[in-house]
Amino acid sequence: MLKPSTYAASRIGIIGAGIAGLAAAIRLRLEGAHVEVFEAGATAGGKLGELVLGEYRFGIGPSLLTMPEYIDELFELAGEVPSDHFRYRRLDTVCRYVWEDGTRLDARADPKAFAKEVERVLGVPAQRVLRTLAHGEEKYHLTGRTFLEKSLHTPKTWLTPEVGHALTRLHRLDLTRTLHDVHQRDLGEPHLVQLFDRFATYNGSNPYRAPGLLSMIAHFEHGAGAFVPEGGMPAIGRALYGLAERVGVIFHFETPVAEILTRHDSHRPRAVGLRLADDRQVMFDRVVSNMDVFFTHDRLLPDAPAPTQVLAREKSTSALIFYWGVNKSFPELDVHNIFFSDDYPGEFAALEAGTLCDDPTVYVSISARYDPSAAPEGGENWFVMINAPFTTPEQNWPTLIERTRERVIRKLERMLGNGGGKAGLREAIVEECVYDPTTIEARTLSHLGALYGTSSNDRMAAFMRHPNYSRHVDGLYFCGGSVHPGGGLPLCLLSAKIMTDVMAQREPLSKPAPDLKDDV
């Protein structure tokens, strides 16, 4: 519900209607601000958009929902019942894993069921698996609740009892080991190590370099749970857009922003409004950018200082995605499926070299399994993704796409056919669209096509992400996957929460900013 306060006079402009921009708009509006969102595209949702190919519908980006409570919280803040507007169900099987040697394993969401299945298929004692999952959960509770849900760039965070407790348990966080080393130590069995190493890709990182602290990611799937929303992942953006409209957020679609207007207050500039692509100027007391932080500085703040060291940090990986409308059903597949590379170290070495390996790990998601309207009867909508490097001038993506498409089809037909016969995939593909890193950069303004902003390939990565406010321009704030706490749906939602809290600390919500309309 809207808070009646003097803050109601404050005008806040938000650049971008991605998931973090929507969440930020809802939170700020519920605090009483006048909020307007400017989106270059025709719809809200950003990477949670929808692609339609003939009779097939696809979610463009994220395909797995974790931590849905962060979505529910926004409806609850507005005094609404979440299930009246957005419904989802928990998956019993998170993912079906397949290896070249014929090994297949269904990763159950329930930790005990998952551990039991691992013991049956791979011979690893269930208790060892449960201990590994429990250790990841411990790391999450020691650090995640603080470092993922609060700003790392304000003194208040570091003065909490939670941080003090975490510091006494540093030896449990595996900060000096890589994620792969942790899994090798705790699990040992090659198939299972590879399965757990895969969680590094959830934030675009390399398990052979990323810190062991990231083993907490397994807890999101095999503790908190994995979910599927009614209507597919794009339904999340639609639901939050509807909520934002109901609480009074004003949206301007197909309205690109050309510049963040600033004026100089004492020693540094202050954001005071936006200049739109048609040269109109709209004045605000504060500005929030849900645009990639690199492009925010590069394109919208040409005359303001930029945090060059932060912006130059190593980027996360990107993706090569094939959207395939398939005119037959493949009962061997579940909603989410992984076909592993036979050379995982080689796959990540290729990514670090800026190219694709000959035998990539292939992820196949079929949302029509829980949303039949996404494909015609008897057909399936395949979201086929492999990890890809961020863009560099040396890459030739048309050649890489052609070569990789052939290898992916051969791999899937071979592994679906149990190593012998053909699965009939090639002939079944009747619709196709391809996103490569250059497409992703152009359509989502993710710098260099990096899906998760900067990588998490070193121990200090979390502390080196761009903060949720500008150190160089007063009144300018940030949310989204390119700033703290990072990329991925849950973290983007948290970035909006953190940004709102930081704004309240820096410019108390009970005091409206001064009227700056006549100063530009």
XYZ file of C-alpha atoms in Angstrom:
520
model
C 0.000 0.000 0.000
C 1.143 3.535 -0.728
C 2.763 5.318 2.173
C 1.342 8.800 2.742
C 4.368 11.000 3.333
C 6.117 14.116 2.147
C 8.141 11.788 -0.076
C 5.124 11.663 -2.367
C 6.359 14.907 -3.925
C 9.605 13.319 -5.120
C 9.789 12.514 -8.828
C 11.884 9.515 -9.830
C 12.694 8.528 -13.408
C 13.685 4.928 -14.152
C 15.539 3.915 -17.301
C 14.498 0.443 -18.457
C 11.537 -1.823 -17.730
C 13.516 -4.996 -17.185
C 12.684 -7.136 -14.176
C 14.823 -5.017 -11.813
C 13.378 -1.791 -13.218
C 9.858 -3.086 -12.624
C 10.681 -4.142 -9.069
C 12.360 -0.810 -8.361
C 9.386 1.102 -9.755
C 6.957 -0.845 -7.563
C 9.030 -0.369 -4.408
C 9.594 3.350 -4.944
C 5.975 3.981 -5.850
C 4.843 2.158 -2.719
C 7.098 4.506 -0.733
C 5.034 7.365 -2.121
C 7.184 8.620 -4.988
C 5.938 9.702 -8.386
C 7.604 7.128 -10.663
C 7.939 7.132 -14.439
C 9.658 4.354 -16.404
C 11.191 4.924 -19.844
C 11.643 1.794 -21.959
C 13.172 1.698 -25.443
C 11.261 -1.459 -26.354
C 7.560 -2.009 -26.884
C 6.965 -4.158 -23.797
C 8.148 -4.650 -20.209
C 10.193 -7.561 -18.910
C 13.594 -7.152 -20.553
C 15.313 -10.544 -20.841
C 12.050 -12.149 -19.691
C 10.476 -11.243 -23.010
C 8.716 -13.605 -25.386
C 9.562 -14.841 -28.878
C 6.857 -16.210 -31.177
C 7.751 -18.424 -34.147
C 4.655 -19.617 -35.963
C 2.667 -21.691 -33.463
C 5.551 -21.859 -30.976
C 6.211 -19.498 -28.068
C 9.525 -19.150 -26.221
C 10.842 -17.252 -23.252
C 13.795 -15.304 -24.605
C 15.995 -15.500 -21.521
C 15.933 -17.182 -18.093
C 14.142 -20.531 -18.137
C 14.277 -21.569 -14.469
C 12.583 -19.831 -11.548
C 14.214 -19.942 -8.119
C 13.454 -17.919 -4.973
C 9.908 -16.930 -6.103
C 9.362 -15.378 -2.683
C 11.147 -12.280 -3.972
C 8.332 -11.887 -6.511
C 5.597 -12.667 -3.997
C 7.042 -10.013 -1.672
C 6.278 -7.257 -4.172
C 2.591 -8.183 -4.306
C 2.458 -8.458 -0.524
C 4.024 -5.016 -0.133
C 1.176 -3.691 -2.262
C -1.408 -5.435 -0.079
C -2.270 -7.997 -2.748
C -2.457 -11.786 -2.681
C 0.346 -13.001 -4.984
C -1.512 -16.062 -6.243
C -4.329 -13.843 -7.519
C -1.911 -12.534 -10.153
C 1.018 -14.940 -10.435
C 1.069 -18.695 -9.889
C 3.849 -21.249 -10.028
C 4.544 -24.809 -8.961
C 7.608 -26.582 -7.671
C 9.332 -29.113 -9.914
C 9.859 -32.625 -8.563
C 12.754 -33.105 -10.981
C 14.926 -30.029 -11.408
C 16.965 -31.338 -14.325
C 17.719 -34.530 -16.259
C 21.471 -34.981 -16.763
C 22.946 -37.083 -19.568
C 26.583 -38.041 -20.200
C 28.281 -39.429 -23.297
C 28.905 -42.791 -21.617
C 25.146 -43.360 -21.341
C 24.811 -42.338 -17.688
C 21.534 -40.583 -16.942
C 20.484 -39.020 -13.677
C 17.304 -37.218 -12.665
C 18.170 -34.520 -10.136
C 15.263 -34.449 -7.732
C 14.447 -31.174 -6.031
C 14.097 -32.824 -2.637
C 17.621 -33.193 -1.187
C 17.043 -36.680 0.236
C 15.494 -37.960 -2.985
C 18.347 -36.411 -4.977
C 20.984 -37.987 -2.726
C 19.272 -41.366 -2.955
C 19.196 -41.169 -6.763
C 22.876 -40.190 -6.875
C 23.727 -43.192 -4.722
C 21.714 -45.491 -6.992
C 23.133 -44.192 -10.272
C 26.671 -43.096 -9.379
C 27.432 -45.073 -6.237
C 28.214 -41.994 -4.135
C 26.889 -42.456 -0.575
C 23.742 -40.413 -0.036
C 25.132 -38.961 3.191
C 28.099 -37.492 1.321
C 25.732 -35.723 -1.066
C 23.600 -34.431 1.792
C 26.683 -33.151 3.622
C 27.737 -31.267 0.486
C 24.313 -29.687 0.109
C 24.239 -28.816 3.813
C 27.652 -27.150 3.526
C 26.350 -25.046 0.626
C 23.303 -24.067 2.675
C 25.578 -23.113 5.566
C 27.564 -20.816 3.269
C 24.338 -19.228 2.076
C 23.138 -18.495 5.589
C 26.585 -17.257 6.675
C 27.107 -14.896 3.746
C 24.273 -14.922 1.254
C 21.633 -13.373 3.469
C 23.973 -10.445 4.089
C 25.994 -10.059 0.914
C 23.169 -10.816 -1.518
C 20.445 -8.862 0.233
C 22.376 -5.790 1.397
C 24.758 -3.281 -0.097
C 28.447 -4.115 0.200
C 29.264 -0.451 -0.290
C 27.759 1.081 2.856
C 29.339 0.924 6.340
C 26.024 -0.096 7.907
C 26.241 -3.557 6.317
C 29.643 -4.304 7.835
C 28.589 -3.374 11.376
C 25.936 -6.095 11.702
C 26.194 -9.166 13.967
C 25.725 -11.380 10.895
C 28.990 -10.180 9.384
C 30.795 -10.739 12.656
C 29.481 -14.276 12.835
C 30.518 -14.954 9.228
C 34.042 -13.740 9.965
C 34.367 -16.312 12.745
C 33.489 -19.021 10.220
C 35.786 -17.997 7.365
C 37.368 -21.452 7.342
C 33.984 -22.876 6.286
C 33.615 -20.628 3.241
C 36.287 -22.183 0.969
C 37.495 -18.780 -0.156
C 40.955 -20.073 -1.050
C 39.743 -23.036 -3.128
C 38.097 -23.065 -6.533
C 34.584 -24.382 -6.891
C 35.928 -27.415 -8.755
C 38.443 -28.141 -6.008
C 35.672 -28.057 -3.403
C 33.542 -30.505 -5.353
C 36.532 -32.737 -6.061
C 37.278 -32.805 -2.316
C 33.705 -33.342 -1.147
C 32.287 -35.592 -3.876
C 35.126 -37.116 -5.897
C 33.024 -39.043 -8.439
C 33.647 -37.433 -11.893
C 30.022 -37.321 -13.076
C 28.837 -35.760 -9.833
C 31.705 -33.263 -9.704
C 30.788 -32.126 -13.210
C 27.119 -31.824 -12.251
C 27.952 -29.613 -9.263
C 30.590 -27.646 -11.218
C 27.831 -26.612 -13.605
C 26.385 -24.292 -10.968
C 29.194 -21.826 -11.730
C 27.468 -21.094 -15.023
C 24.466 -19.711 -13.141
C 26.377 -16.430 -12.878
C 28.488 -16.810 -15.994
C 31.644 -18.035 -14.289
C 34.269 -20.767 -14.673
C 34.214 -23.536 -12.014
C 37.981 -23.993 -12.378
C 38.525 -20.355 -11.334
C 35.446 -19.290 -9.355
C 35.731 -19.400 -5.547
C 34.407 -22.347 -3.577
C 31.959 -20.028 -1.828
C 29.722 -20.401 -4.888
C 28.857 -23.955 -3.867
C 25.960 -22.254 -2.075
C 24.199 -22.044 -5.470
C 23.266 -25.729 -5.250
C 21.122 -24.830 -2.254
C 18.857 -22.699 -4.452
C 17.726 -25.771 -6.417
C 18.012 -28.593 -3.887
C 16.929 -26.665 -0.820
C 14.854 -23.635 -1.679
C 13.535 -25.404 -4.790
C 13.084 -24.858 -8.531
C 9.773 -23.684 -9.932
C 7.848 -23.144 -13.153
C 5.341 -20.281 -13.545
C 1.962 -20.609 -15.194
C 2.274 -19.075 -18.651
C 6.043 -19.558 -18.769
C 8.811 -17.247 -17.626
C 7.475 -14.207 -19.569
C 4.469 -14.315 -17.216
C 6.740 -12.900 -14.490
C 7.307 -9.683 -16.412
C 3.628 -9.412 -17.309
C 2.565 -9.904 -13.683
C 4.964 -7.301 -12.306
C 4.072 -4.821 -15.050
C 0.413 -5.239 -14.121
C 1.226 -4.665 -10.446
C 3.265 -1.575 -11.264
C 0.394 -0.100 -13.252
C -2.086 -0.826 -10.472
C -0.001 1.043 -7.895
C 0.342 4.036 -10.199
C 3.679 3.737 -11.991
C 3.652 5.587 -15.338
C 5.271 3.810 -18.321
C 6.614 5.256 -21.566
C 7.329 2.495 -24.094
C 9.314 2.892 -27.305
C 10.874 5.910 -25.624
C 14.668 5.637 -25.575
C 16.674 7.835 -23.237
C 19.513 9.791 -24.853
C 21.122 11.384 -21.797
C 20.932 11.669 -18.025
C 20.776 15.390 -17.347
C 23.038 16.684 -14.603
C 23.827 19.942 -12.914
C 26.802 20.708 -10.673
C 26.137 20.945 -6.954
C 29.322 22.024 -5.162
C 32.050 19.487 -5.978
C 30.221 17.002 -8.254
C 27.242 16.707 -10.578
C 23.734 15.664 -9.618
C 21.206 13.819 -11.791
C 18.216 16.077 -12.379
C 16.347 14.527 -15.295
C 16.393 12.743 -18.636
C 16.757 13.888 -22.211
C 14.797 11.579 -24.481
C 15.748 10.509 -27.987
C 13.302 13.045 -29.443
C 15.113 15.789 -27.434
C 12.316 16.271 -24.908
C 13.560 16.868 -21.372
C 11.794 15.409 -18.341
C 12.960 16.614 -14.953
C 13.270 14.358 -11.892
C 14.635 14.593 -8.375
C 16.438 11.242 -8.720
C 17.238 8.869 -11.559
C 17.480 5.066 -11.472
C 19.154 3.155 -14.293
C 18.160 -0.435 -15.010
C 20.272 -0.166 -18.167
C 23.610 -2.016 -18.246
C 25.934 0.071 -16.111
C 28.596 0.208 -18.839
C 26.186 1.670 -21.397
C 24.685 3.977 -18.773
C 28.077 5.628 -18.334
C 29.178 5.332 -21.956
C 26.030 6.566 -23.681
C 23.997 8.530 -21.145
C 26.691 10.272 -19.087
C 29.221 11.469 -21.673
C 30.491 14.359 -19.544
C 30.446 12.730 -16.107
C 33.342 10.793 -14.516
C 33.098 7.008 -14.882
C 34.333 4.217 -12.555
C 36.799 2.960 -15.149
C 38.332 0.184 -13.056
C 34.977 -1.365 -12.193
C 33.683 -1.094 -15.754
C 36.857 -2.732 -17.126
C 36.547 -5.882 -15.015
C 36.318 -9.291 -16.715
C 32.888 -9.946 -18.176
C 30.783 -13.019 -17.571
C 30.073 -15.545 -20.268
C 27.283 -15.105 -22.780
C 25.219 -17.709 -24.618
C 24.448 -19.129 -28.024
C 20.738 -19.951 -28.078
C 18.752 -21.891 -30.655
C 14.981 -21.489 -30.413
C 13.585 -24.538 -32.196
C 9.970 -25.310 -32.937
C 9.916 -29.120 -33.100
C 6.985 -30.956 -34.685
C 7.247 -34.141 -32.625
C 7.540 -35.174 -29.003
C 10.659 -36.565 -27.349
C 9.554 -38.533 -24.258
C 13.223 -39.025 -23.248
C 13.319 -35.368 -22.169
C 12.095 -33.542 -19.080
C 11.401 -29.812 -18.654
C 15.108 -29.089 -18.107
C 17.875 -31.250 -19.560
C 21.669 -31.106 -19.665
C 23.838 -33.040 -22.135
C 27.350 -32.773 -20.778
C 30.584 -32.234 -22.646
C 33.066 -35.085 -22.435
C 35.814 -32.501 -21.795
C 34.555 -29.953 -19.284
C 37.963 -28.323 -18.636
C 38.426 -27.990 -22.406
C 35.018 -26.351 -22.752
C 35.896 -23.618 -20.263
C 39.387 -23.222 -21.684
C 37.786 -22.481 -25.065
C 35.445 -19.924 -23.483
C 38.393 -18.201 -21.833
C 40.097 -18.126 -25.243
C 37.049 -16.386 -26.697
C 35.659 -19.239 -28.765
C 33.506 -22.378 -28.644
C 34.800 -25.905 -28.132
C 34.025 -28.820 -30.437
C 31.949 -30.616 -27.794
C 29.916 -28.084 -25.791
C 27.565 -28.874 -22.937
C 24.019 -28.449 -24.231
C 21.049 -27.280 -22.175
C 17.555 -28.032 -23.494
C 14.465 -26.530 -21.849
C 10.924 -27.333 -23.015
C 8.377 -25.060 -21.364
C 5.544 -26.744 -23.317
C 5.913 -29.632 -20.854
C 4.155 -27.491 -18.218
C 2.554 -24.891 -20.530
C 0.957 -26.839 -23.428
C -0.175 -23.619 -25.108
C 3.484 -22.849 -25.942
C 3.535 -25.406 -28.790
C 1.003 -26.999 -31.152
C -0.389 -30.409 -30.235
C 2.263 -33.073 -30.738
C 5.073 -30.496 -30.903
C 7.568 -28.973 -28.483
C 9.316 -25.618 -28.064
C 13.025 -26.240 -27.520
C 15.182 -23.590 -25.900
C 18.681 -24.919 -26.689
C 21.566 -23.057 -25.086
C 25.309 -23.472 -24.833
C 27.735 -21.293 -22.906
C 29.505 -18.812 -25.153
C 32.206 -16.180 -24.627
C 31.449 -12.493 -24.539
C 32.049 -10.792 -27.852
C 35.476 -9.840 -29.188
C 36.487 -8.368 -32.573
C 38.222 -11.613 -33.586
C 35.076 -13.760 -33.521
C 33.184 -14.747 -36.657
C 29.751 -15.579 -35.324
C 28.092 -16.718 -38.583
C 30.825 -19.372 -38.946
C 30.697 -20.319 -35.264
C 26.905 -20.639 -35.377
C 26.897 -22.837 -38.483
C 29.587 -25.133 -37.111
C 28.104 -25.335 -33.619
C 24.538 -25.915 -34.801
C 25.662 -29.011 -36.685
C 27.624 -30.318 -33.714
C 24.746 -29.679 -31.299
C 22.258 -31.546 -33.502
C 24.640 -34.473 -33.913
C 25.300 -34.571 -30.168
C 21.623 -34.492 -29.242
C 20.658 -37.109 -31.815
C 23.476 -39.365 -30.658
C 22.727 -39.014 -26.958
C 18.955 -39.173 -27.355
C 19.425 -42.237 -29.513
C 21.410 -43.931 -26.722
C 24.584 -43.855 -28.777
C 23.172 -45.913 -31.631
C 20.229 -44.879 -33.776
C 19.034 -41.453 -34.795
C 16.565 -39.494 -32.711
C 15.043 -37.699 -35.727
C 15.666 -34.216 -34.397
C 17.064 -32.617 -37.547
C 13.949 -33.304 -39.604
C 11.649 -32.281 -36.750
C 12.924 -28.678 -36.536
C 10.304 -26.614 -38.375
C 10.909 -23.184 -36.815
C 14.203 -21.594 -35.817
C 15.671 -18.394 -34.441
C 19.232 -17.905 -33.190
C 20.608 -15.507 -30.587
C 24.383 -15.192 -30.368
C 26.298 -12.819 -28.056
C 26.131 -9.997 -30.607
C 22.348 -10.438 -30.849
C 22.076 -10.454 -27.072
C 24.102 -7.248 -26.814
C 22.041 -5.520 -29.508
C 18.625 -6.588 -28.184
C 19.193 -6.374 -24.428
C 22.050 -3.831 -24.235
C 24.171 -6.265 -22.215
C 27.728 -5.025 -22.729
C 29.667 -7.451 -24.982
C 26.706 -9.825 -24.705
C 27.681 -10.783 -21.139
C 24.546 -12.154 -19.526
C 25.583 -11.572 -15.922
C 27.623 -8.379 -16.071
C 31.035 -9.119 -14.585
C 32.229 -12.645 -13.845
C 32.729 -14.166 -10.402
C 36.045 -15.771 -11.264
C 37.976 -14.456 -8.279
C 37.494 -14.170 -4.536
C 36.950 -10.416 -4.599
C 34.421 -10.386 -7.441
C 31.422 -9.737 -5.202
C 33.123 -6.689 -3.698
C 34.171 -5.287 -7.075
C 30.730 -5.100 -8.645
C 29.389 -1.656 -9.334
C 27.426 -0.359 -6.305
C 23.711 0.419 -6.454
C 24.445 4.140 -6.423
C 26.848 6.395 -8.265
C 29.975 7.563 -6.483
C 30.398 10.272 -9.105
C 26.873 11.620 -9.697
C 24.566 12.392 -6.783
C 20.941 11.339 -7.138
C 21.829 8.529 -9.566
C 21.108 4.906 -8.628
C 21.439 1.514 -10.317
C 19.666 -1.836 -10.364
C 19.839 -4.916 -12.569
C 22.248 -7.714 -13.360
C 25.256 -5.513 -14.144
C 25.489 -4.138 -10.582
C 25.469 -5.605 -7.079
C 24.547 -8.352 -6.254
C 24.793 -9.711 -9.829
C 22.950 -11.360 -12.692
C 20.111 -13.858 -12.677
C 16.451 -13.330 -11.852
C 16.589 -13.530 -8.027
C 19.623 -11.249 -7.805
C 18.079 -8.690 -10.150
C 15.025 -8.535 -7.892
C 17.315 -8.141 -4.884
C 19.221 -5.354 -6.622
C 16.002 -3.308 -6.714
C 15.458 -3.903 -2.998
C 19.045 -2.982 -2.143
C 18.896 0.120 -4.332
C 15.716 1.299 -2.614
C 17.310 0.797 0.812
C 20.484 2.610 -0.253
C 18.443 5.532 -1.576
C 16.612 5.744 1.749
C 19.939 5.852 3.611
C 21.542 8.445 1.362
C 18.468 10.628 0.800
C 15.900 9.860 3.526
C 12.537 8.973 2.082
C 10.754 11.267 4.494
C 12.392 14.335 2.976
C 11.682 15.249 -0.635
C 14.648 16.381 -2.703
C 14.675 20.108 -3.545
C 12.772 21.294 -6.579
C 15.321 21.356 -9.394
C 13.006 21.951 -12.329
C 14.201 25.446 -13.114
C 17.908 24.674 -12.984
C 18.329 23.066 -16.429
